[in-house]
Short mmCIF file of C-alpha atoms (C1' of nucleotides) in Angstrom, two decimals:
data_model
loop_
_atom_site.label_atom_id
_atom_site.label_comp_id
_atom_site.label_asym_id
_atom_site.label_seq_id
_atom_site.Cartn_x
_atom_site.Cartn_y
_atom_site.Cartn_z
CA MET E 29 -11.46 -50.94 57.39
CA GLU E 30 -14.41 -51.37 59.71
CA LEU E 31 -14.70 -48.15 61.69
CA SER E 32 -15.88 -49.76 64.92
CA PHE E 33 -12.80 -51.96 64.84
CA VAL E 34 -10.62 -48.94 64.15
CA LYS E 35 -12.19 -47.15 67.11
CA GLU E 36 -11.30 -50.00 69.47
CA ARG E 37 -7.80 -50.26 68.15
CA ILE E 38 -7.19 -46.54 68.55
CA GLU E 39 -8.61 -46.47 72.06
CA HIS E 40 -6.35 -49.34 73.00
CA ALA E 41 -3.30 -47.66 71.47
CA VAL E 42 -4.02 -44.40 73.27
CA LEU E 43 -4.53 -46.22 76.56
CA CYS E 44 -1.23 -48.07 76.17
CA LYS E 45 0.53 -44.90 75.05
CA GLN E 46 1.55 -46.50 71.82
CA LEU E 47 2.43 -44.60 68.70
CA ALA E 48 -0.46 -44.87 66.26
CA ASN E 49 -0.80 -43.95 62.60
CA ILE E 50 -4.21 -43.75 61.00
CA VAL E 51 -4.44 -43.22 57.24
CA GLY E 52 -7.72 -42.36 55.62
CA THR E 53 -10.02 -39.78 54.15
CA CYS E 54 -10.92 -37.15 56.65
CA TYR E 55 -12.02 -33.61 57.28
CA VAL E 56 -10.40 -31.58 60.06
CA GLU E 57 -11.57 -28.69 62.19
CA TYR E 58 -9.56 -26.85 64.79
CA TRP E 59 -10.60 -24.22 67.23
CA GLY E 60 -8.39 -22.62 69.85
CA ARG E 61 -5.58 -20.10 69.49
CA ALA E 62 -6.93 -19.67 65.99
CA ALA E 63 -9.47 -21.63 63.96
CA SER E 64 -9.09 -23.71 60.85
CA LYS E 65 -10.74 -26.10 58.48
CA LEU E 66 -9.04 -28.63 56.31
CA PRO E 67 -11.12 -29.95 53.37
CA LYS E 68 -11.80 -33.64 53.03
CA GLY E 69 -8.81 -35.54 51.74
CA LYS E 70 -6.48 -38.43 52.38
CA ARG E 71 -4.26 -37.75 55.39
CA LEU E 72 -2.18 -39.44 58.01
CA LEU E 73 -2.98 -38.89 61.67
CA MET E 74 -0.12 -39.61 64.04
CA ILE E 75 -0.84 -39.99 67.74
CA LYS E 76 1.99 -40.30 70.23
CA GLY E 77 2.13 -41.55 73.78
CA ASP E 78 2.40 -38.06 75.21
CA GLY E 79 -0.73 -36.81 73.50
CA SER E 80 0.99 -35.33 70.48
CA PHE E 81 -1.61 -35.33 67.75
CA ALA E 82 -0.67 -34.44 64.19
CA ILE E 83 -2.40 -34.46 60.81
CA HIS E 84 0.18 -34.93 58.05
CA GLN E 85 -0.18 -34.47 54.33
CA ASN E 86 2.34 -35.74 51.81
CA ARG E 87 4.48 -32.63 51.90
CA LEU E 88 6.36 -30.46 54.41
CA LEU E 89 7.96 -31.43 57.65
CA ARG E 90 5.39 -29.78 59.81
CA PRO E 91 1.93 -31.22 60.21
CA THR E 92 -1.01 -29.32 58.73
CA ASN E 93 -2.91 -29.53 62.01
CA TYR E 94 -1.52 -30.48 65.37
CA MET E 95 -1.94 -30.42 69.09
CA MET E 96 0.50 -31.11 71.89
CA GLY E 97 -0.41 -32.91 75.09
CA SER E 98 -3.98 -33.49 74.08
CA THR E 99 -6.61 -35.76 75.51
CA ILE E 100 -8.01 -38.01 72.83
CA GLY E 101 -11.52 -39.31 72.28
CA CYS E 102 -13.20 -41.49 69.66
CA GLU E 103 -16.79 -41.84 68.66
CA LEU E 104 -18.75 -43.42 65.87
CA SER E 105 -21.39 -41.32 64.13
CA ASP E 106 -23.25 -41.71 60.83
CA ASP E 107 -20.77 -43.98 59.11
CA THR E 108 -17.89 -41.82 60.24
CA LEU E 109 -15.31 -42.07 62.98
CA ILE E 110 -14.77 -38.82 64.84
CA ILE E 111 -11.50 -38.47 66.69
CA THR E 112 -11.19 -35.46 68.93
CA ALA E 113 -8.15 -34.00 70.60
CA SER E 114 -8.54 -31.33 73.24
CA LYS E 115 -6.65 -29.58 75.96
CA LEU E 116 -6.92 -26.71 78.38
CA HIS E 117 -4.47 -23.82 78.84
CA PRO E 118 -5.01 -22.69 76.25
CA LYS E 119 -8.35 -24.28 75.53
CA GLU E 120 -8.16 -26.01 72.19
CA THR E 121 -10.10 -28.65 70.40
CA MET E 122 -9.61 -30.49 67.18
CA LYS E 123 -12.07 -32.71 65.44
CA VAL E 124 -11.01 -35.21 62.80
CA ILE E 125 -13.85 -36.84 60.93
CA PHE E 126 -12.80 -39.99 59.12
CA TYR E 127 -15.09 -41.09 56.29
CA ASN E 128 -12.99 -44.14 55.75
CA VAL E 129 -9.82 -45.58 57.16
CA ASP E 130 -7.39 -47.26 54.79
CA ASP E 131 -4.87 -48.33 57.37
CA LEU E 132 -4.16 -48.29 61.05
CA GLN E 133 -0.90 -49.26 62.66
CA SER E 134 0.21 -48.96 66.25
CA TYR E 135 3.58 -49.57 67.78
CA GLU E 136 4.90 -50.18 71.25
CA MET E 137 7.85 -47.82 71.42
CA ASP E 138 10.97 -47.41 73.54
CA GLU E 139 11.42 -44.65 75.98
CA ALA E 140 12.59 -41.69 73.91
CA SER E 141 16.32 -41.12 74.09
CA ASP E 142 18.14 -37.83 73.99
CA LEU E 143 19.71 -36.47 70.87
CA ARG E 144 23.34 -35.56 71.31
CA LEU E 145 23.65 -32.33 69.44
CA PHE E 146 26.86 -30.52 68.54
CA GLY E 147 27.23 -26.99 67.32
CA SER E 148 24.49 -25.41 69.37
CA GLU E 149 24.90 -21.84 70.49
CA ARG E 150 25.47 -22.99 74.02
CA GLU E 151 28.33 -25.22 72.93
CA LEU E 152 29.90 -22.43 70.92
CA SER E 153 29.61 -20.16 73.90
CA ASP E 154 31.37 -22.72 76.06
CA GLN E 155 34.18 -23.01 73.54
CA LEU E 156 34.56 -19.28 73.31
CA MET E 157 34.54 -18.91 77.07
CA GLN E 158 37.57 -21.25 77.20
CA ASP E 159 39.70 -18.65 75.58
CA LEU E 160 38.43 -15.14 75.06
CA SER E 161 41.83 -14.04 73.78
CA PHE E 162 40.68 -15.63 70.55
CA LEU E 163 38.44 -12.61 70.35
CA GLU E 164 40.73 -9.90 71.60
CA ALA E 165 43.92 -9.72 73.60
CA GLY E 166 43.46 -9.02 77.27
CA LEU E 167 39.77 -9.89 77.36
CA LYS E 168 38.84 -11.46 80.67
CA PRO E 169 35.66 -13.44 81.27
CA LEU E 170 33.43 -12.19 84.05
CA ASN E 171 30.40 -14.37 83.64
CA GLN E 172 28.59 -16.63 81.27
CA GLU E 173 24.84 -16.35 80.93
CA GLU E 174 24.72 -13.37 83.26
CA VAL E 175 21.13 -12.86 84.21
CA LEU E 176 19.78 -9.42 83.65
CA ARG E 177 16.46 -8.18 84.86
CA LYS E 178 15.39 -8.51 81.27
CA GLY E 179 17.06 -11.40 79.58
CA LEU E 180 20.30 -13.19 79.53
CA VAL E 181 23.69 -12.02 78.34
CA ASP E 182 25.61 -14.79 76.59
CA ILE E 183 28.98 -13.67 77.88
CA LEU E 184 30.06 -10.75 80.02
CA ALA E 185 33.72 -9.78 80.00
CA GLU E 186 36.15 -6.98 80.73
CA ASP E 187 38.65 -5.63 78.23
CA LYS E 188 42.16 -4.53 79.00
CA GLU E 189 41.03 -0.95 79.44
CA GLY E 190 38.65 -2.09 82.15
CA ARG E 191 35.54 -1.58 80.06
CA LEU E 192 32.64 -4.00 80.33
CA VAL E 193 32.10 -6.10 77.25
CA VAL E 194 28.70 -7.56 76.52
CA ILE E 195 28.87 -10.42 74.03
CA GLU E 196 25.97 -11.84 72.05
CA LEU E 197 26.65 -14.98 70.10
CA LYS E 198 24.62 -16.35 67.18
CA ARG E 199 25.21 -19.70 65.54
CA ARG E 200 23.87 -18.45 62.22
CA GLN E 201 23.55 -15.26 60.23
CA ALA E 202 22.72 -12.38 62.54
CA ASP E 203 19.63 -10.34 61.78
CA PHE E 204 17.92 -7.19 63.08
CA ASN E 205 16.70 -9.05 66.08
CA ALA E 206 20.18 -10.10 67.14
CA VAL E 207 21.43 -6.53 66.89
CA GLN E 208 18.57 -5.14 68.92
CA GLN E 209 18.92 -7.88 71.47
CA LEU E 210 22.55 -6.91 71.95
CA LYS E 211 21.74 -3.22 72.10
CA ARG E 212 19.12 -3.88 74.76
CA TYR E 213 21.54 -5.87 76.88
CA MET E 214 24.33 -3.37 76.47
CA ASP E 215 22.10 -0.48 77.51
CA GLN E 216 20.96 -2.38 80.51
CA VAL E 217 24.40 -3.43 81.63
CA GLN E 218 25.64 0.10 81.16
CA ASN E 219 22.78 1.37 83.29
CA MET E 220 23.31 -1.20 86.02
CA LYS E 221 27.03 -0.86 86.27
CA GLY E 222 27.48 2.75 85.32
CA LYS E 223 30.63 1.91 83.40
CA LYS E 224 31.70 2.37 79.82
CA THR E 225 30.39 -0.68 78.02
CA ARG E 226 31.02 -2.27 74.64
CA GLY E 227 28.69 -4.57 72.76
CA LEU E 228 30.04 -7.39 70.61
CA LEU E 229 28.00 -9.43 68.18
CA ILE E 230 29.59 -12.68 67.12
CA ALA E 231 28.09 -14.66 64.26
CA PRO E 232 29.17 -16.47 61.08
CA GLU E 233 27.78 -13.55 59.08
CA ILE E 234 25.43 -10.64 59.38
CA ARG E 235 22.71 -9.35 57.09
CA LYS E 236 23.47 -6.11 55.36
CA ASN E 237 20.74 -4.05 56.97
CA ALA E 238 21.40 -5.51 60.37
CA ARG E 239 24.99 -4.47 60.02
CA GLU E 240 24.02 -0.90 59.24
CA LEU E 241 21.91 -0.82 62.37
CA LEU E 242 24.76 -2.31 64.36
CA GLU E 243 27.14 0.35 63.16
CA LYS E 244 24.62 3.07 63.91
CA TYR E 245 24.48 1.78 67.46
CA GLY E 246 28.26 1.71 67.71
CA LEU E 247 28.34 -2.02 68.29
CA GLU E 248 31.05 -4.32 66.99
CA PHE E 249 30.72 -7.35 64.77
CA PHE E 250 33.06 -10.33 64.77
CA ALA E 251 32.81 -12.98 62.09
CA ILE E 252 33.23 -16.40 63.61
CA ASP E 253 34.32 -19.40 61.62
CA PHE E 254 33.52 -22.69 63.24
CA GLU E 255 33.29 -26.30 62.33
CA VAL E 256 30.85 -28.77 63.78
CA SER E 257 33.26 -31.63 63.64
CA ASN E 258 32.95 -34.79 65.60
CA PRO E 259 32.52 -35.09 68.53
CA SER E 260 32.35 -31.42 69.35
CA THR E 261 32.68 -27.99 67.88
CA LYS E 262 35.82 -26.15 67.02
CA ILE E 263 36.25 -22.43 66.53
CA LYS E 264 38.52 -22.01 63.53
CA GLY E 265 38.78 -18.26 63.36
CA LEU E 266 37.41 -15.00 64.60
CA GLN E 267 37.79 -11.77 62.76
CA LYS E 268 36.99 -8.29 63.90
CA LYS E 269 34.87 -6.32 61.49
CA GLN E 270 34.39 -3.00 63.22
CA LYS E 271 36.49 -0.59 65.13
CA THR E 272 35.24 0.02 68.62
CA LEU E 273 33.51 3.26 69.42
CA PHE E 274 36.49 4.21 71.49
CA GLU E 275 38.90 3.77 68.62
CA LEU E 276 37.00 6.00 66.23
CA MET K 6 11.31 -57.98 58.17
CA GLU K 7 13.81 -58.98 55.54
CA LEU K 8 15.99 -55.92 54.96
CA SER K 9 16.53 -56.48 51.24
CA PHE K 10 12.77 -56.55 50.83
CA VAL K 11 12.45 -53.39 52.89
CA LYS K 12 15.06 -51.71 50.71
CA GLU K 13 13.11 -52.43 47.56
CA ARG K 14 9.85 -51.30 49.07
CA ILE K 15 11.36 -48.02 50.22
CA GLU K 16 13.00 -47.35 46.89
CA HIS K 17 9.70 -47.95 45.18
CA ALA K 18 7.84 -45.67 47.59
CA VAL K 19 10.40 -42.89 47.14
CA LEU K 20 10.25 -43.22 43.37
CA CYS K 21 6.46 -43.02 43.39
CA LYS K 22 6.52 -40.15 45.86
CA GLN K 23 4.43 -42.08 48.31
CA LEU K 24 4.32 -41.42 51.99
CA ALA K 25 6.32 -44.11 53.76
CA ASN K 26 6.66 -45.03 57.43
CA ILE K 27 9.43 -47.31 58.57
CA VAL K 28 9.46 -48.52 62.17
CA GLY K 29 12.48 -50.25 63.59
CA THR K 30 15.60 -50.12 65.66
CA CYS K 31 18.05 -47.63 64.31
CA TYR K 32 20.92 -45.30 65.01
CA VAL K 33 20.95 -41.82 63.47
CA GLU K 34 23.72 -39.42 62.53
CA TYR K 35 23.27 -35.96 61.11
CA TRP K 36 25.81 -33.53 59.80
CA GLY K 37 25.10 -30.16 58.30
CA ARG K 38 23.98 -26.93 59.94
CA ALA K 39 24.91 -28.71 63.13
CA ALA K 40 25.81 -32.30 63.92
CA SER K 41 24.07 -34.90 66.00
CA LYS K 42 23.93 -38.50 67.02
CA LEU K 43 20.91 -40.37 68.22
CA PRO K 44 21.62 -43.58 70.13
CA LYS K 45 20.20 -46.87 68.90
CA GLY K 46 16.53 -47.24 69.67
CA LYS K 47 13.12 -47.92 68.24
CA ARG K 48 11.99 -45.05 66.04
CA LEU K 49 9.66 -44.20 63.23
CA LEU K 50 11.05 -42.76 60.01
CA MET K 51 8.55 -40.83 57.90
CA ILE K 52 9.39 -40.05 54.29
CA LYS K 53 7.14 -37.81 52.24
CA GLY K 54 6.81 -37.29 48.52
CA ASP K 55 8.58 -33.94 48.62
CA GLY K 56 11.67 -35.34 50.30
CA SER K 57 10.64 -34.51 53.85
CA PHE K 58 12.51 -36.96 56.02
CA ALA K 59 11.77 -37.19 59.73
CA ILE K 60 12.79 -39.45 62.60
CA HIS K 61 10.06 -39.53 65.23
CA GLN K 62 10.16 -40.85 68.75
CA ASN K 63 7.07 -41.46 70.85
CA ARG K 64 6.93 -37.96 72.27
CA LEU K 65 6.77 -34.35 71.10
CA LEU K 66 5.30 -32.94 67.96
CA ARG K 67 8.55 -32.23 66.26
CA PRO K 68 10.80 -34.97 64.92
CA THR K 69 14.09 -35.67 66.68
CA ASN K 70 15.98 -35.59 63.39
CA TYR K 71 14.72 -34.22 60.11
CA MET K 72 15.56 -32.92 56.70
CA MET K 73 13.46 -31.06 54.17
CA GLY K 74 13.66 -31.60 50.43
CA SER K 75 16.22 -34.35 50.69
CA THR K 76 17.39 -36.89 48.19
CA ILE K 77 17.06 -40.36 49.57
CA GLY K 78 19.25 -43.41 49.14
CA CYS K 79 19.21 -46.97 50.49
CA GLU K 80 21.92 -49.54 50.84
CA LEU K 81 22.41 -52.88 52.53
CA SER K 82 25.50 -53.35 54.64
CA ASP K 83 26.49 -55.91 57.28
CA ASP K 84 23.01 -57.00 58.25
CA THR K 85 21.87 -53.42 58.39
CA LEU K 86 19.89 -51.18 56.10
CA ILE K 87 21.36 -47.72 55.75
CA ILE K 88 19.02 -44.99 54.60
CA THR K 89 20.63 -41.67 53.75
CA ALA K 90 19.05 -38.32 53.15
CA SER K 91 21.08 -35.48 51.76
CA LYS K 92 20.76 -32.10 50.18
CA LEU K 93 22.79 -29.10 49.11
CA HIS K 94 22.31 -25.46 50.11
CA PRO K 95 23.02 -25.92 52.84
CA LYS K 96 24.90 -29.18 52.50
CA GLU K 97 23.43 -31.68 54.88
CA THR K 98 23.46 -35.40 55.23
CA MET K 99 21.70 -37.80 57.48
CA LYS K 100 22.38 -41.46 57.93
CA VAL K 101 19.88 -43.82 59.48
CA ILE K 102 21.17 -47.27 60.20
CA PHE K 103 18.41 -49.80 60.73
CA TYR K 104 19.41 -52.93 62.60
CA ASN K 105 15.97 -54.34 62.13
CA VAL K 106 12.72 -53.18 60.68
CA ASP K 107 9.51 -54.08 62.47
CA ASP K 108 7.13 -52.56 60.00
CA LEU K 109 7.00 -50.68 56.75
CA GLN K 110 3.94 -49.03 55.27
CA SER K 111 3.61 -46.82 52.25
CA TYR K 112 0.63 -44.89 51.01
CA GLU K 113 -0.38 -43.29 47.77
CA MET K 114 -1.60 -39.88 48.87
CA ASP K 115 -3.75 -37.09 47.47
CA GLU K 116 -2.38 -33.81 46.42
CA ALA K 117 -2.05 -31.79 49.61
CA SER K 118 -4.88 -29.31 50.12
CA ASP K 119 -4.69 -25.91 51.72
CA LEU K 120 -5.65 -25.28 55.29
CA ARG K 121 -8.18 -22.51 55.66
CA LEU K 122 -6.99 -20.62 58.69
CA PHE K 123 -8.87 -17.93 60.59
CA GLY K 124 -7.51 -15.53 63.13
CA SER K 125 -4.12 -14.95 61.57
CA GLU K 126 -2.43 -11.63 62.06
CA ARG K 127 -3.19 -10.76 58.47
CA GLU K 128 -6.88 -11.34 58.98
CA LEU K 129 -6.94 -9.27 62.16
CA SER K 130 -5.18 -6.50 60.32
CA ASP K 131 -7.82 -6.56 57.57
CA GLN K 132 -10.58 -6.41 60.15
CA LEU K 133 -8.99 -3.51 61.92
CA MET K 134 -8.44 -1.68 58.67
CA GLN K 135 -12.21 -1.83 58.07
CA ASP K 136 -12.80 0.58 60.88
CA LEU K 137 -9.93 2.37 62.52
CA SER K 138 -12.32 4.47 64.61
CA PHE K 139 -12.47 1.36 66.77
CA LEU K 140 -8.98 2.41 67.77
CA GLU K 141 -9.29 6.15 68.04
CA ALA K 142 -11.72 8.77 66.77
CA GLY K 143 -10.61 10.54 63.63
CA LEU K 144 -7.99 7.98 62.65
CA LYS K 145 -7.80 7.62 58.88
CA PRO K 146 -6.07 4.79 57.02
CA LEU K 147 -3.28 5.84 54.67
CA ASN K 148 -2.45 3.67 51.72
CA GLN K 149 1.20 4.54 51.52
CA GLU K 150 2.25 1.85 49.10
CA GLU K 151 5.98 2.25 49.64
CA VAL K 152 5.70 1.79 53.36
CA LEU K 153 3.10 -0.93 53.37
CA ARG K 154 4.54 -2.89 50.48
CA LYS K 155 7.97 -2.89 52.04
CA GLY K 156 6.31 -4.59 54.97
CA LEU K 157 7.57 -1.95 57.32
CA VAL K 158 4.32 -1.68 59.20
CA ASP K 159 1.04 -3.52 59.42
CA ILE K 160 -1.08 -0.39 59.13
CA LEU K 161 -0.23 3.23 58.44
CA ALA K 162 -2.71 5.94 59.37
CA GLU K 163 -3.11 9.62 60.12
CA ASP K 164 -4.66 10.95 63.30
CA LYS K 165 -6.93 13.91 63.58
CA GLU K 166 -3.98 16.20 64.33
CA GLY K 167 -2.40 15.14 61.03
CA ARG K 168 0.34 13.03 62.62
CA LEU K 169 1.46 9.80 61.03
CA VAL K 170 0.46 6.74 62.99
CA VAL K 171 2.47 3.55 62.60
CA ILE K 172 0.57 0.51 63.79
CA GLU K 173 2.04 -2.86 64.64
CA LEU K 174 -0.36 -5.67 65.33
CA LYS K 175 0.37 -8.90 67.17
CA ARG K 176 -2.08 -11.72 67.47
CA ARG K 177 -0.54 -12.90 70.73
CA GLN K 178 1.25 -11.49 73.76
CA ALA K 179 3.69 -8.80 72.67
CA ASP K 180 7.28 -9.16 73.77
CA PHE K 181 10.52 -7.15 73.59
CA ASN K 182 10.88 -7.98 69.98
CA ALA K 183 7.50 -6.54 69.05
CA VAL K 184 8.31 -3.29 70.84
CA GLN K 185 11.69 -2.92 69.21
CA GLN K 186 10.29 -3.80 65.83
CA LEU K 187 7.72 -1.05 66.17
CA LYS K 188 10.35 1.40 67.35
CA ARG K 189 12.57 0.58 64.40
CA TYR K 190 9.74 1.02 61.91
CA MET K 191 8.54 4.20 63.53
CA ASP K 192 12.00 5.71 63.31
CA GLN K 193 12.26 4.65 59.70
CA VAL K 194 8.90 6.08 58.70
CA GLN K 195 9.63 9.27 60.59
CA ASN K 196 12.88 9.59 58.68
CA MET K 197 11.24 8.96 55.34
CA LYS K 198 8.37 11.35 55.85
CA GLY K 199 9.91 13.92 58.12
CA LYS K 200 6.68 14.22 60.07
CA LYS K 201 5.73 13.75 63.68
CA THR K 202 4.95 10.08 64.03
CA ARG K 203 3.24 7.97 66.65
CA GLY K 204 3.79 4.26 67.17
CA LEU K 205 0.93 2.02 68.25
CA LEU K 206 1.31 -1.55 69.40
CA ILE K 207 -1.85 -3.60 69.34
CA ALA K 208 -1.91 -7.01 70.99
CA PRO K 209 -4.07 -9.08 73.33
CA GLU K 210 -1.53 -8.42 76.07
CA ILE K 211 2.01 -7.32 76.62
CA ARG K 212 4.75 -8.62 78.87
CA LYS K 213 5.57 -6.44 81.80
CA ASN K 214 9.14 -5.67 80.81
CA ALA K 215 8.20 -5.13 77.19
CA ARG K 216 5.68 -2.59 78.40
CA GLU K 217 8.28 -0.68 80.35
CA LEU K 218 10.45 -0.48 77.26
CA LEU K 219 7.47 0.65 75.21
CA GLU K 220 6.74 3.43 77.65
CA LYS K 221 10.36 4.47 77.67
CA TYR K 222 10.18 4.80 73.90
CA GLY K 223 6.98 6.83 74.12
CA LEU K 224 5.00 4.24 72.19
CA GLU K 225 1.38 3.40 72.87
CA PHE K 226 -0.18 0.07 73.69
CA PHE K 227 -3.73 -0.95 72.90
CA ALA K 228 -5.19 -4.16 74.29
CA ILE K 229 -7.25 -5.92 71.64
CA ASP K 230 -9.93 -8.43 72.44
CA PHE K 231 -10.86 -10.68 69.56
CA GLU K 232 -12.69 -13.87 68.92
CA VAL K 233 -11.82 -16.41 66.25
CA SER K 234 -15.39 -17.32 65.56
CA ASN K 235 -16.52 -19.12 62.48
CA PRO K 236 -16.04 -18.38 59.62
CA SER K 237 -13.94 -15.34 60.35
CA THR K 238 -12.55 -13.22 63.13
CA LYS K 239 -14.32 -10.54 65.12
CA ILE K 240 -12.72 -7.74 67.08
CA LYS K 241 -14.66 -7.46 70.32
CA GLY K 242 -12.90 -4.55 71.95
CA LEU K 243 -9.91 -2.31 71.91
CA GLN K 244 -8.66 -0.41 74.89
CA LYS K 245 -6.04 2.27 75.04
CA LYS K 246 -3.42 1.70 77.70
CA GLN K 247 -1.07 4.62 77.31
CA LYS K 248 -1.32 8.31 76.82
CA THR K 249 0.38 9.51 73.66
CA LEU K 250 3.64 11.34 73.93
CA PHE K 251 1.86 14.44 72.82
CA GLU K 252 -0.68 14.26 75.62
CA LEU K 253 1.89 14.00 78.36
"C1'" DG P 2 18.73 -16.80 45.35
"C1'" DC P 3 18.46 -13.65 49.78
"C1'" DT P 4 15.76 -11.07 53.24
"C1'" DG P 5 12.27 -10.23 56.52
"C1'" DG P 6 9.04 -11.83 59.59
"C1'" DG P 7 4.95 -14.65 61.17
"C1'" DA P 8 3.75 -19.12 63.46
"C1'" DG P 9 -2.25 -22.09 66.30
"C1'" DA P 10 5.43 -21.47 66.24
"C1'" DG P 11 7.76 -25.71 69.58
"C1'" DG P 12 10.57 -26.71 73.29
"C1'" DC P 13 13.98 -25.81 77.01
"C1'" DT P 14 15.74 -23.54 81.12
"C1'" DT P 15 15.45 -20.75 85.00
"C1'" DA P 16 13.29 -17.60 88.24
"C1'" DT I 21 3.49 -20.86 86.21
"C1'" DA I 22 5.61 -17.06 83.42
"C1'" DA I 23 9.47 -15.01 81.03
"C1'" DG I 24 12.96 -15.17 77.96
"C1'" DC I 25 15.08 -17.09 74.03
"C1'" DC I 26 17.29 -20.68 70.95
"C1'" DT I 27 15.96 -23.63 67.05
"C1'" DT I 28 19.57 -28.21 62.20
"C1'" DT I 29 13.54 -23.48 63.89
"C1'" DC I 30 9.87 -24.16 59.46
"C1'" DC I 31 7.55 -21.71 56.07
"C1'" DC I 32 5.96 -18.13 53.05
"C1'" DA I 33 5.86 -13.87 50.56
"C1'" DG I 34 8.63 -10.22 48.12
"C1'" DC I 35 12.13 -8.86 45.51
#
DNA sequence: GCTGGGAGAGGCTTA
DNA sequence: TAAGCCTTTCCCAGC
């Protein structure tokens, strides 16, 4: 395609906040949080109405190069079309040099609509909050998403012995990070409240090493079995995997 | 566009592992790791040769719905075209119901080429390894295969007092996680070697709360100043921000 | 295959 | 704006 024509079409699409796809042979440079060069090759550049700018190759979900909320410019130079994307905070620039453009399409799109997602951690937390006795008899909810000075506790409760119970919920296999997150919260709550405190990690499963760490810390793991059925999420079972510190 | 024609074109593109973009009005359902529904609206579906399957709206870098490495199927039903993507491990399915298709493009693409990236953590680590005296006089790199290969730490060294020094490097602002990771590794190395061990966190900056935790643990923070200049990365400065435990 | 961890993470929510 | 953190994180390197 004639590059001067492509330039006009792109400028129009950007102005009208259309979604535009440009396919052609290009070379890409990026400089900002890091720096990168992508050798000349056939790629697809997708530009969205909000300044999303992405170079795609024919594999992987994620674009090879990208920029969010960019300002876009076009210029012709030496039989090439140079498309630049740039932004501040952090300062980043990307230069895409097209040697030829095979195709250019642009589309007037709807307003984006929201995805209704089921089975998120937040939804699980809500379900669990409905009935903590699922977890342990006599457990009473104190607060959901209790804000700590550092971070957010998923659920704070009190057990039948009057001990504080800090609960961290994960929708997938728990790892080191989850364990340490819980430990951090438990320590903090214990410090703030000056009461005996337990820490519960709830997840579908836990990695072996993470579990060792958890046990070393005296935390408790509960395996949760849930189903992301329609239209919401159902907790099917909850099984205790550790004795509490106080039972040992 | 005529949906039966679209169906054939898509099947051909998938078979030939082309990159295909379908734009039209559709409704999307996903079920797998979670579940979701996306109301009817105008979207772009991008299918790549490796089974990447992504529903894009006209905002944000990331697709609204997606699946990697999927198997793709097409069928006509009641004046709609249903495109399904599915995979095992984990079992996931996605159904895209097109009520009409405005446009369909497919492209024969090159083999994807590798991005040459500068300023990655790995590259910074290599640079730092070149000259540890940048960090502290008398610091000597240790090539402790077992520790380094296991990926426990970025760099292991010995200071002039003969203490082990565990170094964790972050290319961006260090957070809680970075501090706890370092602490975990330091404990582990200390256990393995049975020697006095220091833990150094090197990052451009550190979050306030993370820093408090770091100080509580007796770890040390060094602010690194680096530049991702072309063609590689240059460390411009390195400033110690904490006294060591042993100096206190 | 599982595990660990980085990423130019992205993106959301709340202080 | 910054902090904190979840994500259908994605993706890769090791084992």
